[in-house]
Coordinates of N, CA and C in Angstrom, one line a residue:
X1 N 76.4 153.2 135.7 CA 75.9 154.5 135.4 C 75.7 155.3 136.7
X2 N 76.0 156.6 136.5 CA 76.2 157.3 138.0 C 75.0 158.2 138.2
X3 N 74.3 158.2 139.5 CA 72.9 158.9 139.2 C 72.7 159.7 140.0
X4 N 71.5 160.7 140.5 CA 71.7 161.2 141.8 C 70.6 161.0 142.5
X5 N 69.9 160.0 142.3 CA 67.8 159.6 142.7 C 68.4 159.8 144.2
X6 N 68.8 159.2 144.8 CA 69.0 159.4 146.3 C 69.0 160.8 146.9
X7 N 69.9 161.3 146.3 CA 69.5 163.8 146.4 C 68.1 163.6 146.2
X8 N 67.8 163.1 145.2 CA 66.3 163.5 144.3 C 65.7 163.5 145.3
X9 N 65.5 161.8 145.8 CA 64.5 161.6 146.7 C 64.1 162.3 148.3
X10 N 65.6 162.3 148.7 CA 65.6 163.4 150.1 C 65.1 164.5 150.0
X11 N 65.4 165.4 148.2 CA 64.9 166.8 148.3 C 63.0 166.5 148.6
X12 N 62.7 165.2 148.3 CA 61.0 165.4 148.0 C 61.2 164.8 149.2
X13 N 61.8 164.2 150.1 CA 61.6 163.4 151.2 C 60.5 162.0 150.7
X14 N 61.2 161.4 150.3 CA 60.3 160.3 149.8 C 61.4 159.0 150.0
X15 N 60.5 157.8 150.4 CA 61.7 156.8 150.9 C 62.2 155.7 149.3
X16 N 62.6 155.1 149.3 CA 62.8 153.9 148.4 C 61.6 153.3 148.2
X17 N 60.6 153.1 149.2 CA 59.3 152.4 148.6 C 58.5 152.9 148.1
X18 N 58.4 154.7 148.7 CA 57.7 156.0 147.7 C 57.7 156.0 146.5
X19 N 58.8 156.3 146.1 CA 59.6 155.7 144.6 C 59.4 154.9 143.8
X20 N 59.4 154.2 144.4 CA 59.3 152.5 143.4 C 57.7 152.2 143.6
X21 N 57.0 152.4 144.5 CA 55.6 152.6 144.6 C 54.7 153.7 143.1
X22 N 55.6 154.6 143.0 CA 55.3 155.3 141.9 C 55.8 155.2 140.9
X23 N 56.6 154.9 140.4 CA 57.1 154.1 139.0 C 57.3 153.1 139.1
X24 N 56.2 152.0 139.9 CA 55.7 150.6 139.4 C 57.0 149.4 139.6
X25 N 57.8 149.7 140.5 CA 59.0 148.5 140.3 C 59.1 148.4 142.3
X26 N 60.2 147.5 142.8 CA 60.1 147.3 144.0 C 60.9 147.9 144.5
X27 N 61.3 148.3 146.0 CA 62.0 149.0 146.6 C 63.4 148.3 146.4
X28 N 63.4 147.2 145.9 CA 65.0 147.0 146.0 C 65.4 147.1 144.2
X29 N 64.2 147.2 143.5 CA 65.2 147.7 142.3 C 65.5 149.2 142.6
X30 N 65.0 150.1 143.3 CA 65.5 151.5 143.3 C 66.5 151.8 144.2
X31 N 67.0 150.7 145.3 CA 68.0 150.3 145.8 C 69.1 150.3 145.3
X32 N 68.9 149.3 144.2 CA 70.0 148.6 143.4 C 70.6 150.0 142.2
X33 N 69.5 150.5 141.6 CA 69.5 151.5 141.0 C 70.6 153.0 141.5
X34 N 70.1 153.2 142.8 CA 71.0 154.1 143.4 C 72.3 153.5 144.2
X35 N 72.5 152.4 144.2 CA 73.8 151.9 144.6 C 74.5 151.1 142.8
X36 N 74.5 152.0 142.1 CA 74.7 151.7 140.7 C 75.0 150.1 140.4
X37 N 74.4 149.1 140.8 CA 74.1 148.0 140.6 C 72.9 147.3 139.4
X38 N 72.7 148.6 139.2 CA 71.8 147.8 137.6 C 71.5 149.5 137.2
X39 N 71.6 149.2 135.6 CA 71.3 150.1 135.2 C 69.5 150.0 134.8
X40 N 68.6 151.1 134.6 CA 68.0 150.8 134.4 C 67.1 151.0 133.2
X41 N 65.7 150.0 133.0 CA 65.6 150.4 131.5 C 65.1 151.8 130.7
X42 N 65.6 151.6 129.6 CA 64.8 153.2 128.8 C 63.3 153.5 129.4
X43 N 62.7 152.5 129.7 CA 61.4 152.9 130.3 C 61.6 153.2 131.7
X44 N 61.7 152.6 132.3 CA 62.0 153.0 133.5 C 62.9 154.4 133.9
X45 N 64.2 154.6 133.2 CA 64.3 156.2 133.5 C 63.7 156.7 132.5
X46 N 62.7 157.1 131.9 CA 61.9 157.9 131.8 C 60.8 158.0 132.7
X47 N 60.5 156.8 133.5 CA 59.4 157.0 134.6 C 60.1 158.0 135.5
X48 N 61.2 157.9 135.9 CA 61.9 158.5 136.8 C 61.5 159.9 136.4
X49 N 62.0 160.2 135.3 CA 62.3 160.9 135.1 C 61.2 162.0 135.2
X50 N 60.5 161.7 134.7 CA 59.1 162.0 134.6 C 58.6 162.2 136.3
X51 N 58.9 161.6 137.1 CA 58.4 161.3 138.3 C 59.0 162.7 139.4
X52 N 60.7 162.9 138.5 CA 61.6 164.4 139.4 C 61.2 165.8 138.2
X53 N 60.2 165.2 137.6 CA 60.3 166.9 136.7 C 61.7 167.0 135.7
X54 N 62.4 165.7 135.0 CA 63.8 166.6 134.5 C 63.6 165.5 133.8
X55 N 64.6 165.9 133.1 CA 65.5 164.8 131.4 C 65.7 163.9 132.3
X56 N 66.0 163.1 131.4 CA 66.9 162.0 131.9 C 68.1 162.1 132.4
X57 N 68.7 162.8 131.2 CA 70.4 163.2 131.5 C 70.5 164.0 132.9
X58 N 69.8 164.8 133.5 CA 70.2 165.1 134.6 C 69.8 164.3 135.7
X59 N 69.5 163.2 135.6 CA 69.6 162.4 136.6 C 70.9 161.4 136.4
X60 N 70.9 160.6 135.5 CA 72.3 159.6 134.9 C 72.8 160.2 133.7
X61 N 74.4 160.0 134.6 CA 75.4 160.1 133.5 C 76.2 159.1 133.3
X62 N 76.4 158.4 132.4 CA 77.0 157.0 131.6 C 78.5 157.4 132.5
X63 N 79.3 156.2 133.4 CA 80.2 155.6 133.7 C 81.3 155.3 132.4
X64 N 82.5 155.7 132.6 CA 84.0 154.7 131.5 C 83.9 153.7 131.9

C-alpha cells in the first residue's frame, strides 16, 4: 500500500519517533510503514490519520 507519511512528516517536521510517539507504536513500525513493508491496521491509520488532519484515503492508496 503506497502512502505519503514521509511528505506528511517533513511538512510538520517531525521525525519517525515524533510520530510513532504520538500514535502509540515504535519508530520502526512507522519506518516499516513508510517504506511500504507492512501495511497498517484500520486502527492505526486512523490514528494517523487523525494525527495529519485528513481521511485516510489521502494518505494510502491500495497497491495491484
Amino acid at each position: 500500500m503506497r502512502n505519503d507519511i514521509s511528505d506528511r512528516r517533513a511538512e510538520t517536521g517531525e521525525s519517525q519517533a515524533d510520530l510513532a510517539a504520538a500514535v502509540g507504536v515504535t519508530r520502526q513500525t512507522i519506518n516499516a510503514i513508510e517504506r511500504e513493508r507492512y501495511d497498517p491496521s484500520l486502527e492505526l491509520a486512523f490514528e494517523l490519520a487523525d494525527h495529519f488532519g485528513c481521511r485516510i484515503e489521502e494518505i494510502f492508496e491500495p497497491t495491484e
